[in-house]
Short mmCIF file of N, CA and C in Angstrom, two decimals:
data_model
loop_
_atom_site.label_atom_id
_atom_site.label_comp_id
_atom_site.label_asym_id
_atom_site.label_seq_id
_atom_site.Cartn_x
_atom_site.Cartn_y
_atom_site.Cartn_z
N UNK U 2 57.02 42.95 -7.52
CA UNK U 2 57.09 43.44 -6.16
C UNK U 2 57.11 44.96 -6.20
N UNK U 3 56.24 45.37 -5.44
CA UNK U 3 56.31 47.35 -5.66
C UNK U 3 56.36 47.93 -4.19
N UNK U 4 57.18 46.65 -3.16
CA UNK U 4 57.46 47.43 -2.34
C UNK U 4 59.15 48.42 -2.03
N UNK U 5 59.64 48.32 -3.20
CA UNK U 5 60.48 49.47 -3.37
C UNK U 5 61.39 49.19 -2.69
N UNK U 6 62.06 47.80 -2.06
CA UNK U 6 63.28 47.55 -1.58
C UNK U 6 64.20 47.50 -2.20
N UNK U 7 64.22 46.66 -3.44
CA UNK U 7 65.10 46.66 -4.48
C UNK U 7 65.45 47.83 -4.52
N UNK U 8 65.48 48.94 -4.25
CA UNK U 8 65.67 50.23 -4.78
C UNK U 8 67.04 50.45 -3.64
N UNK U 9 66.74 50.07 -2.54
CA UNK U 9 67.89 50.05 -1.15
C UNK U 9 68.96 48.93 -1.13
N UNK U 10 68.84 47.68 -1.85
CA UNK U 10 69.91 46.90 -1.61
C UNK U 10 70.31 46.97 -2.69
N UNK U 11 71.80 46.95 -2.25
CA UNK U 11 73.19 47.11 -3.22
C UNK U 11 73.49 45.75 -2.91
N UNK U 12 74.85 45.73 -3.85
CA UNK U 12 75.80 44.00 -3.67
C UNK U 12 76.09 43.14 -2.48
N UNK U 13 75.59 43.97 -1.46
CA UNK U 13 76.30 43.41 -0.26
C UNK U 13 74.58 42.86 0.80
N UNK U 14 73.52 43.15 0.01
CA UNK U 14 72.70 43.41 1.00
C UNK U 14 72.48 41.33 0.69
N UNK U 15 72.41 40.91 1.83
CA UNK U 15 71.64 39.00 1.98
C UNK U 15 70.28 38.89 1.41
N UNK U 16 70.22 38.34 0.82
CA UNK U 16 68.90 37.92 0.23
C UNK U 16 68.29 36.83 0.86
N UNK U 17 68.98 35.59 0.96
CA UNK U 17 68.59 34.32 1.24
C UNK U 17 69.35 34.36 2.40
N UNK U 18 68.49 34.81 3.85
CA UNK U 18 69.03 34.79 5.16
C UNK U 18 69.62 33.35 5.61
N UNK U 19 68.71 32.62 5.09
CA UNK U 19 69.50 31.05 5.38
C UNK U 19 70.66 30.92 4.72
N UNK U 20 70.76 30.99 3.98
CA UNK U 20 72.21 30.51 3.09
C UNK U 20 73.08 31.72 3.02
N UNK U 21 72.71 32.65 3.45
CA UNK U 21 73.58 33.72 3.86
C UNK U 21 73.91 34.49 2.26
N UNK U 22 73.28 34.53 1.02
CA UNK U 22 73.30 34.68 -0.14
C UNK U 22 73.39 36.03 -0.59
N UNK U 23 73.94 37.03 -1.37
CA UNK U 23 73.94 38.27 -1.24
C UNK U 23 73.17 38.47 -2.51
N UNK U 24 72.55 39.86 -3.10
CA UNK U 24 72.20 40.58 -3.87
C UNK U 24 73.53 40.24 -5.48
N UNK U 25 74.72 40.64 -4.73
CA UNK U 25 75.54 40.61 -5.99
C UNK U 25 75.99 39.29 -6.05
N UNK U 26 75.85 38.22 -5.52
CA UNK U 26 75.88 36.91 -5.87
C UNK U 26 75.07 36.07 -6.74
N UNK U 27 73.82 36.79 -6.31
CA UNK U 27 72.65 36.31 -7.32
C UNK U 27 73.18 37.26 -8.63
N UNK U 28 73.25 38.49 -8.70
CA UNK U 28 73.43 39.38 -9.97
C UNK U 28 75.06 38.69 -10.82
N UNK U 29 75.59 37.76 -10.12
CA UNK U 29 76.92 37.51 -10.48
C UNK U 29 76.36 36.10 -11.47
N UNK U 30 75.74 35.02 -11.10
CA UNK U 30 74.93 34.07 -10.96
C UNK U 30 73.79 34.45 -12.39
N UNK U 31 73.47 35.21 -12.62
CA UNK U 31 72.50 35.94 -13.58
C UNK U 31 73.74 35.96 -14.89
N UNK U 32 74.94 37.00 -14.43
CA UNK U 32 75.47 37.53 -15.98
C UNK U 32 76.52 35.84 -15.94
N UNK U 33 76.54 35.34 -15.39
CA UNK U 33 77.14 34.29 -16.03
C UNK U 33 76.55 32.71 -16.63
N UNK U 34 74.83 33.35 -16.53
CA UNK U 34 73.65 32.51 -17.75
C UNK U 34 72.73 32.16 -16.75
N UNK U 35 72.46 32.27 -15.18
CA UNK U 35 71.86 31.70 -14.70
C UNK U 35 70.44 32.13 -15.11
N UNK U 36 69.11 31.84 -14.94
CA UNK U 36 67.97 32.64 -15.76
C UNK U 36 66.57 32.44 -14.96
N UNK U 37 66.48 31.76 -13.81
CA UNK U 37 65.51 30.93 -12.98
C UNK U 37 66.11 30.80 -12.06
N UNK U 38 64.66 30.79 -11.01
CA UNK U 38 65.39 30.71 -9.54
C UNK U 38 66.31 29.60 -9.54
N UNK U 39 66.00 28.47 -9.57
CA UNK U 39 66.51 26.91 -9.76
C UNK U 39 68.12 26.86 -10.22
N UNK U 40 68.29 27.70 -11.60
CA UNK U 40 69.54 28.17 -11.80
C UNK U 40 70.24 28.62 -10.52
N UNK U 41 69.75 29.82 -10.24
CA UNK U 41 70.59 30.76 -8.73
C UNK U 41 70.93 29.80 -8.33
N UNK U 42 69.95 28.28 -7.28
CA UNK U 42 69.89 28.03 -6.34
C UNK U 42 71.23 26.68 -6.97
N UNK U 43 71.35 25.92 -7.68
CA UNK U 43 72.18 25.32 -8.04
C UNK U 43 73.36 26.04 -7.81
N UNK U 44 73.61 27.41 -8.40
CA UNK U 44 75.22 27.73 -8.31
C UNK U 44 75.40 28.67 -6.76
N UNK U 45 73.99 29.01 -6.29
CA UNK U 45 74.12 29.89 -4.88
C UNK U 45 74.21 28.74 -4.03
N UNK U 46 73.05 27.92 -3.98
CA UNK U 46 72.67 27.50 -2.76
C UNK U 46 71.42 28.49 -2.19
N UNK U 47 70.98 29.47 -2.85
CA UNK U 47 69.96 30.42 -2.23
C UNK U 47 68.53 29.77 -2.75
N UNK U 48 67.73 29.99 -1.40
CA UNK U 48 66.68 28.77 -1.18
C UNK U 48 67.12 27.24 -1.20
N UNK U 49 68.33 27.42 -0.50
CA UNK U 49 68.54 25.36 0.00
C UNK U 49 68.08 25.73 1.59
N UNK U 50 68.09 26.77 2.10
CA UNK U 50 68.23 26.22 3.79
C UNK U 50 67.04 26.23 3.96
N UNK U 51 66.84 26.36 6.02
CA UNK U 51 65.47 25.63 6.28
C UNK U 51 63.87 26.38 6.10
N UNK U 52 64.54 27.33 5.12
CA UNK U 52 62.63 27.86 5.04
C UNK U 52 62.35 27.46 3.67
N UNK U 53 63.41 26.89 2.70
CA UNK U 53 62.93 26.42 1.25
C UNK U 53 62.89 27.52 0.64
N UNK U 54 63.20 28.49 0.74
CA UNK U 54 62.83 29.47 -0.72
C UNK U 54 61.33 30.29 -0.15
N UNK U 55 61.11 30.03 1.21
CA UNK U 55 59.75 31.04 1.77
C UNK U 55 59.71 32.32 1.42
N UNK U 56 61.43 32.74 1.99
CA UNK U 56 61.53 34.32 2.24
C UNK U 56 62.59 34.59 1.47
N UNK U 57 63.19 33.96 0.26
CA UNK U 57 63.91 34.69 -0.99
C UNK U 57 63.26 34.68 -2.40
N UNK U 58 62.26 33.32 -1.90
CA UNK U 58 61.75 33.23 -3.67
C UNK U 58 61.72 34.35 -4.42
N UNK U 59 60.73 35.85 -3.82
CA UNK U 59 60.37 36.79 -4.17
C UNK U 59 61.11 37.65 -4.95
N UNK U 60 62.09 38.28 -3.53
CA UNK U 60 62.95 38.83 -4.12
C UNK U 60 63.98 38.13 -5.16
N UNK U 61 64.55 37.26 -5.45
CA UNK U 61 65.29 36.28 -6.13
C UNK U 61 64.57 36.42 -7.13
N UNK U 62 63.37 36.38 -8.17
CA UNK U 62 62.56 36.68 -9.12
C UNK U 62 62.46 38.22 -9.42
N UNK U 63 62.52 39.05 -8.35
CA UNK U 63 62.62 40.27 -9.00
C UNK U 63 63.71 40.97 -9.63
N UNK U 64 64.89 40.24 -8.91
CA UNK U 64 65.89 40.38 -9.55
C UNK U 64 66.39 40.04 -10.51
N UNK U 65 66.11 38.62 -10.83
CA UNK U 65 65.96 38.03 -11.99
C UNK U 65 65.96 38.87 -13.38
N UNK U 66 64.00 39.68 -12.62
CA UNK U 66 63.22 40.19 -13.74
C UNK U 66 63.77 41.19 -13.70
N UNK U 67 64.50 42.24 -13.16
CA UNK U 67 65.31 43.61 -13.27
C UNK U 67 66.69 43.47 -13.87
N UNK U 68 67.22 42.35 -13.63
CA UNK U 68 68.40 42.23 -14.39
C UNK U 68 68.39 41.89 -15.48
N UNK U 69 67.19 41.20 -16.19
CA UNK U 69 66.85 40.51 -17.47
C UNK U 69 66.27 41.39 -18.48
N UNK U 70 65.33 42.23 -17.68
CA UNK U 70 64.83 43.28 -18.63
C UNK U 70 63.35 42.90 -18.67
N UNK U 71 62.90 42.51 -17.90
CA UNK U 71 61.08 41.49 -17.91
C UNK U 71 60.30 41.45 -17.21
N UNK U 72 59.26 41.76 -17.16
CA UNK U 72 58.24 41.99 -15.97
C UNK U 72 58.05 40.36 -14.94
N UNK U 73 57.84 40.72 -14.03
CA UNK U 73 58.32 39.47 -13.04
C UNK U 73 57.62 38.45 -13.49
N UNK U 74 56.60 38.96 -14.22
CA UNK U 74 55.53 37.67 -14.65
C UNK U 74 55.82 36.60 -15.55
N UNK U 75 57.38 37.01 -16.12
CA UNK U 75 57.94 36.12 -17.07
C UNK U 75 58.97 35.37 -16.36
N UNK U 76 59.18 35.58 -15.66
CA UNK U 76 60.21 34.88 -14.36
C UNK U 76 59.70 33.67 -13.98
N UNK U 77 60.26 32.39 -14.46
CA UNK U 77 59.89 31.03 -13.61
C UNK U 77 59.70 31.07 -12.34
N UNK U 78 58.97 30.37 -11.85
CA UNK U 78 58.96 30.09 -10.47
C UNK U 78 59.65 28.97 -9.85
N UNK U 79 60.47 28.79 -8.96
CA UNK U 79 61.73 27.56 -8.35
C UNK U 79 60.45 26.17 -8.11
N UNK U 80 60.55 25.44 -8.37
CA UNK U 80 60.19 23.94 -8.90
C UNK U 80 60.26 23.48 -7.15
N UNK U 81 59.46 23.26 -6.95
CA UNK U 81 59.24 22.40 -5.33
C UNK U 81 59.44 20.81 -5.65
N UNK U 82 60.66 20.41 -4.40
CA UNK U 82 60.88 19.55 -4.81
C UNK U 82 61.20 18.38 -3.17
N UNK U 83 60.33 17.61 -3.42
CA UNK U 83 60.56 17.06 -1.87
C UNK U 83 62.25 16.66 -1.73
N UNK U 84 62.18 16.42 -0.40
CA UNK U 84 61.32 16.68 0.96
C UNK U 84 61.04 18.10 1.06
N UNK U 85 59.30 18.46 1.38
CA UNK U 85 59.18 19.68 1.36
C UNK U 85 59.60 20.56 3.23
N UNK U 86 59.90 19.42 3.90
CA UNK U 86 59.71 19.77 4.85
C UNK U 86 61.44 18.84 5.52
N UNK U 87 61.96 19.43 6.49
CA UNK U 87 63.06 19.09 7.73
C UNK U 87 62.65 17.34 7.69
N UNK U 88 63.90 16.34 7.61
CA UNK U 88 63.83 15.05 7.74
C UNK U 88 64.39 14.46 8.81
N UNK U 89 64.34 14.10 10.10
CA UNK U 89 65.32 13.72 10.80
C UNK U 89 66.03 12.78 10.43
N UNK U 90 66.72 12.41 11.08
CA UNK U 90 68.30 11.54 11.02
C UNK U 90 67.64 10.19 11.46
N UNK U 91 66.53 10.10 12.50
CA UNK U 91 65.79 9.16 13.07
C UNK U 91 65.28 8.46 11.55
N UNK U 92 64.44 9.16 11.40
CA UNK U 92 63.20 8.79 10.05
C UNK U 92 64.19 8.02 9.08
N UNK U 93 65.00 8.54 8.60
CA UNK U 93 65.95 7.77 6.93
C UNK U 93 66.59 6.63 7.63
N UNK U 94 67.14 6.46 9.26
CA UNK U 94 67.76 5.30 9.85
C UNK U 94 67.08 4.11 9.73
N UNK U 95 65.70 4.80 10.31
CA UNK U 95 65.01 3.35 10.11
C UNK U 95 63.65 2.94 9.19
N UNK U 96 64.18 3.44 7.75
CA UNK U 96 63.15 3.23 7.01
C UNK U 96 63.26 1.91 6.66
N UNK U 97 62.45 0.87 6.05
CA UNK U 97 62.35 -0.42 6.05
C UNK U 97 63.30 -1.07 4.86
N UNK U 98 63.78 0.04 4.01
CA UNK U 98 64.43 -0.33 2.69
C UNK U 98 65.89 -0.47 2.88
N UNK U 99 66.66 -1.52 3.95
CA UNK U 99 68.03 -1.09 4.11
C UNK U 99 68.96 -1.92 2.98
N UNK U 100 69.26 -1.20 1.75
CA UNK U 100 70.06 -2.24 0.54
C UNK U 100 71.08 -1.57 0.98
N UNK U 101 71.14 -0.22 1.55
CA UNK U 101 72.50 0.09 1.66
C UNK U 101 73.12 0.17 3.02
N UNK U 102 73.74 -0.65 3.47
CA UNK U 102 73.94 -0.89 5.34
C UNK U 102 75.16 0.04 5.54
N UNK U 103 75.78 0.76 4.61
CA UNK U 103 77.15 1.82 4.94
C UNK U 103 76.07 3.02 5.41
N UNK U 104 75.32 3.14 4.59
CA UNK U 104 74.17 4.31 4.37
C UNK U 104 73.91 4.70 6.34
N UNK U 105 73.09 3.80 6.44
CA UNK U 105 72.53 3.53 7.26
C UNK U 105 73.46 3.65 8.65
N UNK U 106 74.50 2.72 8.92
CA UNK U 106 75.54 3.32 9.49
C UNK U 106 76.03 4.18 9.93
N UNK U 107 76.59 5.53 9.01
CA UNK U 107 76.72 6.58 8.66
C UNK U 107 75.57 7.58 9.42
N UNK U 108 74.37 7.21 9.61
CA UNK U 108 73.38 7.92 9.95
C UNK U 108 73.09 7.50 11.50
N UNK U 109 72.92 6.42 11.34
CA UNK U 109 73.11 5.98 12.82
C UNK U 109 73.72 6.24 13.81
N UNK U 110 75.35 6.32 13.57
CA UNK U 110 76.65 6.90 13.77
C UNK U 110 75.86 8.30 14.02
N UNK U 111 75.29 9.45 13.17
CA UNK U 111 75.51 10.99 13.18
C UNK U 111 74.15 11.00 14.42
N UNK U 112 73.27 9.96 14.50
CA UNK U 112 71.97 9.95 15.70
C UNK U 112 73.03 9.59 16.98
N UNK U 113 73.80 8.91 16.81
CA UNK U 113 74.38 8.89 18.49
C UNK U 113 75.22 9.52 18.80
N UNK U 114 75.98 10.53 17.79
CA UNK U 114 76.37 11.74 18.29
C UNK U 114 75.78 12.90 18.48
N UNK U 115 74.91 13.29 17.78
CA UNK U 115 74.07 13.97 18.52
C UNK U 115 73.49 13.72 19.61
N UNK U 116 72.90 12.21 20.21
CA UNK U 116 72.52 12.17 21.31
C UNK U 116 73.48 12.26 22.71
N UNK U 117 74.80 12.22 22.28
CA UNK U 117 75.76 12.20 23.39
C UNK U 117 76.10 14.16 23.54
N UNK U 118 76.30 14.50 22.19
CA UNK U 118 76.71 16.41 22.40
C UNK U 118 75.26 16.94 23.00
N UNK U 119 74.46 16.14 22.98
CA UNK U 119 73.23 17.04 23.07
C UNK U 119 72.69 18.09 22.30
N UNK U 120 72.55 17.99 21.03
CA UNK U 120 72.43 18.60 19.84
C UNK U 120 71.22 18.30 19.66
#
């Protein structure tokens, strides 16, 4: 990346706007072995929320590669892993495979509260 942001965020600056993830969380996450995005995202949570890793992958790799000592090109890239996309609560209720009826329940239950809060 050579647009020279890295150069402006310190420990405090968010990286992963979804997960609310900071600069020195990831750099914390790094010196204690993390080495790949996938690593971060296991002990952050940065790239779990709803854009997937759209708008941190980047930076999250450059940091990587600045804290490691490595041109970004040696930096793994985070492993896509379905669901690539938002699942509703609808869709998993009534998929045709019900072995587990607590499962199901449970979900059912969280669809009719949302339909009563209006959520």
């Amino acid at each position: 990346m050579n647009c020279g942001w890295n150069r402006f965020a310190d420990e405090f600056t968010i990286i992963c706007r979804c997960e609310e993830v900071t600069r020195g969380e990831i750099e914390t996450a790094i010196s204690q072995g993390a080495c790949t995005p996938d690593d971060i995202k296991r002990i952050t949570r940065c790239g779990m929320g709803p854009c997937q890793s759209k708008t941190c992958r980047m930076p999250v790799m450059a940091i990587i590669a600045e804290f490691i000592g490595r041109p970004l090109s040696q930096v793994a890239s985070p492993k896509a892993r379905f669901p690539l996309f938002p699942v509703h609560l609808e869709v998993l209720a009534t998929m045709p495979n019900r072995q587990n009826a607590e499962v199901i329940d449970i979900l059912l239950h969280a669809i009719d509260n949302r339909e009563q809060t209006g959520e």
